[in-house]
Structure formats: structure tokens, C-alpha cells
Coordinates of C-alpha atoms in Angstrom, one line a residue:
X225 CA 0.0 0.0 0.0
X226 CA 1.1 3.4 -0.7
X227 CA -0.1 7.3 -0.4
X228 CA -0.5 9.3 -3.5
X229 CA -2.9 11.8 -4.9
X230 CA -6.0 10.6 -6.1
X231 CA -6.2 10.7 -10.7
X232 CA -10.0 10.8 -10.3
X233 CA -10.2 14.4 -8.2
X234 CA -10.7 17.6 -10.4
X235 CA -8.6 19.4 -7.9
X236 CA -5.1 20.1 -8.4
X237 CA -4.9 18.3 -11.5
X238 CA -2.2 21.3 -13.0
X239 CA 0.3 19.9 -10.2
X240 CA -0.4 16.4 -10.9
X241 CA 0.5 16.4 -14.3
X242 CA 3.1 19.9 -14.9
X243 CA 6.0 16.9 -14.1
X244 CA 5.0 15.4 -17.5
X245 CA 6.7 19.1 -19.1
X246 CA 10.0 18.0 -18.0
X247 CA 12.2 15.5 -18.7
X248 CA 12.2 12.2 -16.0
X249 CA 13.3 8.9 -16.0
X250 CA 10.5 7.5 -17.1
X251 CA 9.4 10.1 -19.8
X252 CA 12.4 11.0 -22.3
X253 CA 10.5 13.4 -24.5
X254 CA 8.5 15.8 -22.0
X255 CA 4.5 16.9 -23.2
X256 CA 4.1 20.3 -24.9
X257 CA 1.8 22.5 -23.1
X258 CA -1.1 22.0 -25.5
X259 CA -0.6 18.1 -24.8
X260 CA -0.4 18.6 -21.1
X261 CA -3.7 20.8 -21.3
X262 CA -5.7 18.0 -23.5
X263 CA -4.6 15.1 -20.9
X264 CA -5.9 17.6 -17.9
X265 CA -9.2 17.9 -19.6
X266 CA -9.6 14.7 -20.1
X267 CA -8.9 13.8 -16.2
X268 CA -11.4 16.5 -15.7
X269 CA -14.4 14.7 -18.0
X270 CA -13.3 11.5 -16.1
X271 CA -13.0 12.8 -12.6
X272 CA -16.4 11.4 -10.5
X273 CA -14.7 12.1 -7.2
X274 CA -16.5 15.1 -6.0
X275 CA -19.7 13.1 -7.1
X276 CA -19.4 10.4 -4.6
X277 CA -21.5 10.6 -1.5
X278 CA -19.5 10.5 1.6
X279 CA -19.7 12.2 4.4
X280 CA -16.3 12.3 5.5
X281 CA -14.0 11.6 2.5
X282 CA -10.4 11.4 3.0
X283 CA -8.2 14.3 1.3
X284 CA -7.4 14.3 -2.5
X285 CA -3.9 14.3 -1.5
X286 CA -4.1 11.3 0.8
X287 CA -5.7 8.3 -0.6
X288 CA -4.4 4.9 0.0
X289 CA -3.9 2.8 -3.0
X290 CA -2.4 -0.8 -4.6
X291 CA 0.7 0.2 -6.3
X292 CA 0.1 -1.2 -10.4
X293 CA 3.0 -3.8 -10.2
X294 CA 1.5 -5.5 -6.7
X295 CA -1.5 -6.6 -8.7
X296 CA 1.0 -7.7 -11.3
X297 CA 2.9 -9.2 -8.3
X298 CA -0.6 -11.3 -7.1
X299 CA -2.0 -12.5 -10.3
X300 CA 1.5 -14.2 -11.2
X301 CA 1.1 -15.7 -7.6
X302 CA -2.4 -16.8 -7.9
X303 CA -0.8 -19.5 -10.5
X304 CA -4.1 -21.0 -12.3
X305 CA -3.3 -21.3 -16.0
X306 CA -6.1 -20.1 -18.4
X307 CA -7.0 -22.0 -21.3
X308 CA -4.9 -19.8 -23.5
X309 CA -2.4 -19.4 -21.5
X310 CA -2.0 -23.6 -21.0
X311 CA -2.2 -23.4 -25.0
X312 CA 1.0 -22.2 -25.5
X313 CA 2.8 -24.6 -22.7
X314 CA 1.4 -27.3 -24.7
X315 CA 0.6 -26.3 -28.2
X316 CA -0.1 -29.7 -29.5
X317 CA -2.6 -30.3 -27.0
X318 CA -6.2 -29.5 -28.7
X319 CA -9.0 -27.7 -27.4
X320 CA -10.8 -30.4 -26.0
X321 CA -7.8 -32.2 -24.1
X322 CA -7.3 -28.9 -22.9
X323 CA -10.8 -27.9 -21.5
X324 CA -11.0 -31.8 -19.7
X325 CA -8.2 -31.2 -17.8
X326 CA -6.8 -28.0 -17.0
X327 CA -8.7 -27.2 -13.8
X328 CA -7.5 -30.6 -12.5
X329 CA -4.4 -29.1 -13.2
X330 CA -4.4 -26.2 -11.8
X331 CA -5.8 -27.3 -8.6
X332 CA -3.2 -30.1 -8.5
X333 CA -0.9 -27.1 -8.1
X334 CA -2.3 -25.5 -5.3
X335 CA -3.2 -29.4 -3.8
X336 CA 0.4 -30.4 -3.9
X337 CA 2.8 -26.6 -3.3
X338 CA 4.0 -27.2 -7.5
X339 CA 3.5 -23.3 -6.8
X340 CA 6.5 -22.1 -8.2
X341 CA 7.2 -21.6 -12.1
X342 CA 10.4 -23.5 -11.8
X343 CA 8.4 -26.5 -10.4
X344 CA 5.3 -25.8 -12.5
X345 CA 8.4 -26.7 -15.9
X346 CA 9.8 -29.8 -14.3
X347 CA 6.2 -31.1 -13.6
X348 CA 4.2 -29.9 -16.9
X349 CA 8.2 -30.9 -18.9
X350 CA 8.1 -34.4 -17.7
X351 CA 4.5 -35.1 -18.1
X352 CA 4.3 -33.5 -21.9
X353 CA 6.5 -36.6 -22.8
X354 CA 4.8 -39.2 -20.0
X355 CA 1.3 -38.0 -21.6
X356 CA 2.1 -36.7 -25.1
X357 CA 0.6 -33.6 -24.0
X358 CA -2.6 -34.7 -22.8
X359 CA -3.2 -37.1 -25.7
X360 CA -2.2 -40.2 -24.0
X361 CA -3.6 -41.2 -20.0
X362 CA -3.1 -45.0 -20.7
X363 CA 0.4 -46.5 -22.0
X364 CA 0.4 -47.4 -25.9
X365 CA 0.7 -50.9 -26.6
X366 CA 0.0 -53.2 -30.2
X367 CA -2.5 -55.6 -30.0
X368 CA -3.6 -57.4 -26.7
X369 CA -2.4 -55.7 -23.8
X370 CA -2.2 -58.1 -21.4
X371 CA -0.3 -59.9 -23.8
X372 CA 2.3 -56.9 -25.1
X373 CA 3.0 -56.0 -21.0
X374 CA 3.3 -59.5 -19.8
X375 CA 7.2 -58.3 -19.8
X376 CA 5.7 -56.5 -16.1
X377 CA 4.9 -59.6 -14.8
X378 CA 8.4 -61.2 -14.9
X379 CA 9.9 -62.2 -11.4
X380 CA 12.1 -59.3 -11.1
X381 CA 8.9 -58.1 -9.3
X382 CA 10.2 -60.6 -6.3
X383 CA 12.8 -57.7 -5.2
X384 CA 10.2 -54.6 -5.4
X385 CA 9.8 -54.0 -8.9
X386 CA 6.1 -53.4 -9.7
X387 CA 4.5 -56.0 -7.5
X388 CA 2.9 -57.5 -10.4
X389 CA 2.5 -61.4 -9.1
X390 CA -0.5 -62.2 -10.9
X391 CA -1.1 -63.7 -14.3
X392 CA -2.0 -60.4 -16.6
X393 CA -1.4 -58.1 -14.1
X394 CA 0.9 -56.1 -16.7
X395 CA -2.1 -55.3 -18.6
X396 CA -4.2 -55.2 -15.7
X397 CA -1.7 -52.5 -14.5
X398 CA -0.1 -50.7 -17.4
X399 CA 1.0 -47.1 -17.2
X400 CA -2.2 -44.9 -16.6
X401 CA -2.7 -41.1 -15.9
X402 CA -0.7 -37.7 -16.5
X403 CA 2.6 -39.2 -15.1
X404 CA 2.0 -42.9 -16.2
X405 CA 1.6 -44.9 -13.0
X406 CA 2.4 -48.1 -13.3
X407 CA 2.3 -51.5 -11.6
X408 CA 0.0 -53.4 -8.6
X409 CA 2.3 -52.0 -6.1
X410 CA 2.3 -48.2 -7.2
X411 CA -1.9 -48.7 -7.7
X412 CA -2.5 -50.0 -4.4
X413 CA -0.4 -47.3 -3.0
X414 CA -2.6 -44.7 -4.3
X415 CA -6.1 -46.0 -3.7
X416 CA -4.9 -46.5 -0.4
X417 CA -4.1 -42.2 -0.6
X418 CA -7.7 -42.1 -2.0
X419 CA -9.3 -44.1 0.7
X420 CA -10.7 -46.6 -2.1
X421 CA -8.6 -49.5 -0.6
X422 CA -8.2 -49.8 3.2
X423 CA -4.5 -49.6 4.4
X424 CA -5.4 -53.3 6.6
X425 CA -6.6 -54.8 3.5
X426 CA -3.1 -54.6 2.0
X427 CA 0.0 -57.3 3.3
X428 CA 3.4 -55.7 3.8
X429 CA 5.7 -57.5 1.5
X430 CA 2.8 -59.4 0.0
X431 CA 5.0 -59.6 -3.6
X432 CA 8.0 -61.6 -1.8
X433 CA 7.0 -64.7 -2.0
X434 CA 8.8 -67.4 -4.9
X435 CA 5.6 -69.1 -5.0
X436 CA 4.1 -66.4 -7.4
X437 CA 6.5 -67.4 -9.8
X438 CA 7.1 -71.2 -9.1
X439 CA 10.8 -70.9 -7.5
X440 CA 12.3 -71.8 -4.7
X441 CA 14.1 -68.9 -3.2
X442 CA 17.0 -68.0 -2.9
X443 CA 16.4 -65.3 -6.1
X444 CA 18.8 -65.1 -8.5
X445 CA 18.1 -62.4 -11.2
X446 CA 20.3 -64.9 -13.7
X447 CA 17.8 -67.6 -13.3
X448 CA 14.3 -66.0 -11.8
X449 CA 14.4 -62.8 -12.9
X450 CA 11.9 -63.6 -16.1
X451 CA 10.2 -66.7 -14.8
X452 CA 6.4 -65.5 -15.5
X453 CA 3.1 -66.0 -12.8
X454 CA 2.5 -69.4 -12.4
X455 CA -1.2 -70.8 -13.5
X456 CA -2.1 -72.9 -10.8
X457 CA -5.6 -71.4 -9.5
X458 CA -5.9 -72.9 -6.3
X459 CA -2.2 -71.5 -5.4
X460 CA -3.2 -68.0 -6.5
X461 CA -6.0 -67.9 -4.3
X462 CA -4.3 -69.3 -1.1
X463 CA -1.6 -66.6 -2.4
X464 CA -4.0 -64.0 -2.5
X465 CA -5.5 -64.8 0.9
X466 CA -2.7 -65.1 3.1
X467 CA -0.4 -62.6 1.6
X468 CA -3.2 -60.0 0.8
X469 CA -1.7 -58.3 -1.9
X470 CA -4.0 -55.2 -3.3
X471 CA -7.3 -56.4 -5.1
X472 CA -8.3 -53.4 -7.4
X473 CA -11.1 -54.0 -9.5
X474 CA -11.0 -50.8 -11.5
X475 CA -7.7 -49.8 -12.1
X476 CA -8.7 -47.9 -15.5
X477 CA -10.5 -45.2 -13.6
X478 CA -6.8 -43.5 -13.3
X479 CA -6.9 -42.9 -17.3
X480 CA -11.0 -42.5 -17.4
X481 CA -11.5 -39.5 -14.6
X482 CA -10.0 -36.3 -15.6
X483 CA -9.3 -35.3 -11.8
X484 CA -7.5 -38.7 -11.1
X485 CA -5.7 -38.3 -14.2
X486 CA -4.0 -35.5 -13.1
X487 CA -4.0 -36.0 -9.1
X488 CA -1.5 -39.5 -9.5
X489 CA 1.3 -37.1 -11.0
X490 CA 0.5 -34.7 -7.8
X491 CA 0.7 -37.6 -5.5
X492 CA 3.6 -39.3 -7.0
X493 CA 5.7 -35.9 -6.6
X494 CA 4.4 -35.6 -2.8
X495 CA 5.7 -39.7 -2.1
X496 CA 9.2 -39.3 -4.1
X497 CA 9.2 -36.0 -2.6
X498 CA 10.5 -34.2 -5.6
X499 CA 9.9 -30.2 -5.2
X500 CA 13.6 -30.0 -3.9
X501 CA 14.6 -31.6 -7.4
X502 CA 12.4 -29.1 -9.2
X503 CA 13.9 -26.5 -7.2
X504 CA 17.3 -27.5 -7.8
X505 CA 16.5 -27.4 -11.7
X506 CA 18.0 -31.2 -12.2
X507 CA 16.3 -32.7 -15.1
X508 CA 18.8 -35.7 -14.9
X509 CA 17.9 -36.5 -11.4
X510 CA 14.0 -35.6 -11.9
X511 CA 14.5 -37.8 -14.7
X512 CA 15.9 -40.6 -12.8
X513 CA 13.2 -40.2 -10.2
X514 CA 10.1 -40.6 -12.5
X515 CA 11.5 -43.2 -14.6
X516 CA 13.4 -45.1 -11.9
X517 CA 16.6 -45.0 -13.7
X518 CA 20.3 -44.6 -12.5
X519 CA 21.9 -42.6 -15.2
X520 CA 24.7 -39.8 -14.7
X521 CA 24.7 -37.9 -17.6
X522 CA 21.8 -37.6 -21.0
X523 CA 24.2 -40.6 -22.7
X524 CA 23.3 -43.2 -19.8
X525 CA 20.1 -42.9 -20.2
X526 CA 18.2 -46.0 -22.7
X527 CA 16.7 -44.5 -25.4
X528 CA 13.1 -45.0 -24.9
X529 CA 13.6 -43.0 -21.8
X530 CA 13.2 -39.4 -24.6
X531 CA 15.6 -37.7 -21.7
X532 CA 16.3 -35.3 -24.5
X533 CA 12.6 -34.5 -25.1
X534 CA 12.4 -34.6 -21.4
X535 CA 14.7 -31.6 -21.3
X536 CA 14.1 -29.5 -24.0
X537 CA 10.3 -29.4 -23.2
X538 CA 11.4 -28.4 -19.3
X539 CA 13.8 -26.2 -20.8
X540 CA 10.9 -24.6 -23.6
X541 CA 8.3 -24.0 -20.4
X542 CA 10.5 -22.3 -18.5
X543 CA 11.2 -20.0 -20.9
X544 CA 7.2 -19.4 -20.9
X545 CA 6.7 -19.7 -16.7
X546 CA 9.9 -17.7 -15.7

């Protein structure tokens, strides 16, 4: 806040405006008279000051107001992306795409503290490749998918992988929503967040058991690591009811609600605690972290990681957010 004469008073508009005559920082060429003279009639025909009905009204001279930039200042804070605003972060996102989803965006900003513009380019940079921007909420695949991700069922998933145990669970549970969350263990994680799956439902370290696979432990990733889910019925339902692993019925609703879309990329942030990555403007280890890589540099990286795309689209929003 700041004290200044009021610009809607008739009186003493000449001292108001004679600084416009002379040369100032901020005006190189000063007004003529005549220019100065047509601006101060034109404060007077605007002036409704000495029309308002008050019966104490403060002094001309001493009126409180917002300095210009502080609204300037708020609105940047405020952080809500319009439509054509969002447009140009991700112009090959059509209208459509655009209108399902922003407001889950933009309120997954204020949900989860992505506040800042540097973190609003790590978040909307990695998801424009994880979603094609906005064009894909369920991972592509060619033909069947239980068949084409039965590569996410392999036993690897004894040692924490995806805790995918069952028999077309890689389908079942195949990359879904704005940051492509993926696997039984990384679902039940979330609808336990959502309160669609109660915490006691769900077994510790319900995935590490050999039996899911058909070996006898100890694991060895040279000779388990792609053994596929076993068959045997029976087994798989003593499996399932003494190691309790997450039963999810629905998994697609992370792709088919516009809200939940968005919110798994919020929530995965929060649980791999990532603003200090964002702020730290590391799009090899904000990389890592969403992939679950180990690389060093860009060239360790495989290729169907796109860390290149990954960066330049970070690098291309926060030339639009900063």
C-alpha cells in the first residue's frame, strides 16, 4: 500500500500532471503545453470524485492505493493457468484435451505446493512426454495388452519392482494417468491415498514370496528374474488370501477420470518428494526419479527414456513460466 494523490479528483490536477513538461526517468520526451492541457481535460471529464457521497471523504492528496505492479505481483502468484495461457505450454494439446483437464491441473498445483514456475516446468516438462501432452492417459501398446505388458509380470517383481505377481497383471496395470503410473504396487499405493482400498486390506511384503513365480528362493536375477506368474488357481488364491496383496477392480478409472488423471502425478511428486529436485532445476535427477533410472549424464540414459525430449520441453516452459 502506498499514499498518492488521487487521478479521479478535479482538484489540483495542474500539479499532478506539470511533471509530464519535464524531462524524467521515465518520460524522455517531455509533453508540450497544449498536450499537457488536452490530458488535464480529459482527467477532468473522467474525474467522478466530488460526485461520490461520503460524508467524511479522505483528502485528495491522501488516498491509499495498490501500487500497479502489486496486482502484477498477485495474479503471477495466484498460478491457475487459463486455457490460453495452458495453450502455449502445450501447443499440441487440442481444445478439447485442454478444456478436460486444466482445472484438475491447476488445482493439483495449489493441492500439492507445484507453486512455483520452476516447479510448474519440471512437472508440466516431464509429463508432456509421460502423456504426449494430454493425448495419451493410458500407456500405448500393439494388439492385446495383457499380452504386449506380460514383460511386467516377470519375477524381477520378487525384489520390489512393480509388485505384479498375478497372471495379466501387466495389462491389468499398465501405465495410466498424466505421469503414467504403473504396476499393482504403485496402484494399491494410491487408492490407499484415496481411501478406495483400506491400508489393513493390503499385506506388507505381500509380492515376496517365490511361489508367485514357481521358485524356490534364494532369487537369483540370472535364473528367476523372467520366470512369469504361475497358473495354478488354487495356489493363486491361497496366495492372495494369506499374503493379501492389493485387489483393485478398476484400475482404468486412473486414465478415465479427468481429476484422477491429473492428481496421480500430484501424488507421486508428494511420495518421491520431488519439489527439492524441481527446485534445484536437475532434469537428470527428476529424470531418474520418474523413470526409476540410474543414469549420470543424458548418454546413460536408454533411449526409450526421450531424456532429450524430457529436457528440451522443461527447458521450452520455463522459458514461458519464468
Amino acid at each position: 500500500m502506498c499514499k498518492f494523490p488521487s487521478d479521479w479528483s478535479r482538484d489540483g490536477r495542474a500539479a499532478r500532471h506539470e511533471w509530464l513538461k519535464s524531462p524524467h526517468e521515465a518520460l524522455a520526451n517531455p509533453l508540450s503545453d497544449e498536450a499537457v492541457n488536452r490530458l488535464m481535460d480529459d482527467a477532468r471529464d473522467l474525474a467522478f470524485r466530488e460526485y461520490i457521497s461520503d460524508p467524511d471523504p479522505p483528502h485528495p492528496n491522501e488516498v491509499w492505493h495498490f501500487p500497479p505492479t502489486a496486482f502484477i505481483r498477485h495474479f503471477r502468484a495466484c498460478g491457475w493457468f487459463s486455457k490460453s495461457e495452458f495453450s502455449r505450454i502445450y501447443p499440441a494439446a487440442n481444445a478439447v484435451a485442454i478444456g478436460k483437464y486444466l482445472a484438475s491441473i491447476n488445482r493439483t498445483f495449489s493441492k500439492y505446493c507445484i507453486s512455483q514456475g520452476l516447479r510448474k516446468a519440471h512437472f508440466l516438462g516431464q509429463s508432456s512426454v509421460e502423456s504426449g501432452q494430454l493425448h495419451d492417459m493410458s500407456e500405448l501398446y500393439n494388439g492385446d495388452p495383457f499380452e504386449y505388458f506380460r514383460r511386467y509380470e516377470r519375477a524381477k517383481n520378487y525384489i520390489g519392482w512393480l509388485g505384479n505377481v498375478e497372471w495379466n497383471d501387466g495389462g491389468k496395470f499398465r501405465g495410466r494417468g498424466f505421469k503414467q503410473l504403473t504396476g499393482r504396487a504403485n496402484y494399491g499405493v494410491y487408492f490407499r491415498y484415496r481411501g478406495w482400498l483400506a491400508w489393513q486390506a493390503v499385506g506388507v511384503t505381500w509380492w515376496q514370496d517365490a511361489r508367485w513365480w514357481g521358485f524356490n528362493p534364494p532369487y537369483s536375477s540370472s535364473h528367476h528374474a523372467n520366470l512369469l506368474p504361475i497358473h495354478n488357481p488354487n495356489l493363486v488364491s491361497s496366495l492372495v488370501a494369506s499374503l493379501k496383496p492389493p485387489v483393485i477392480d478398476h484400475p482404468e478409472v486412473l486414465a478415465a477420470d479427468p481429476l484422477t488423471s491429473i492428481d496421480t502425478a500430484g501424488f507421486f511428486w508428494a511420495n518421491n518428494r520431488l519439489l527439492p529436485i524441481a527446485d534445484s532445476d536437475d532434469v537428470i535427477a527428476m529424470t531418474n526419479k520418474v523413470r526409476g533410472d540410474h543414469a549420470q549424464s543424458p548418454s546413460q540414459f536408454p533411449a526409450d527414456a526421450h531424456f532429450d525430449q524430457r529436457q528440451s520441453e522443461t527447458s521450452r516452459i520455463k522459458g514461458i513460466l519464468l
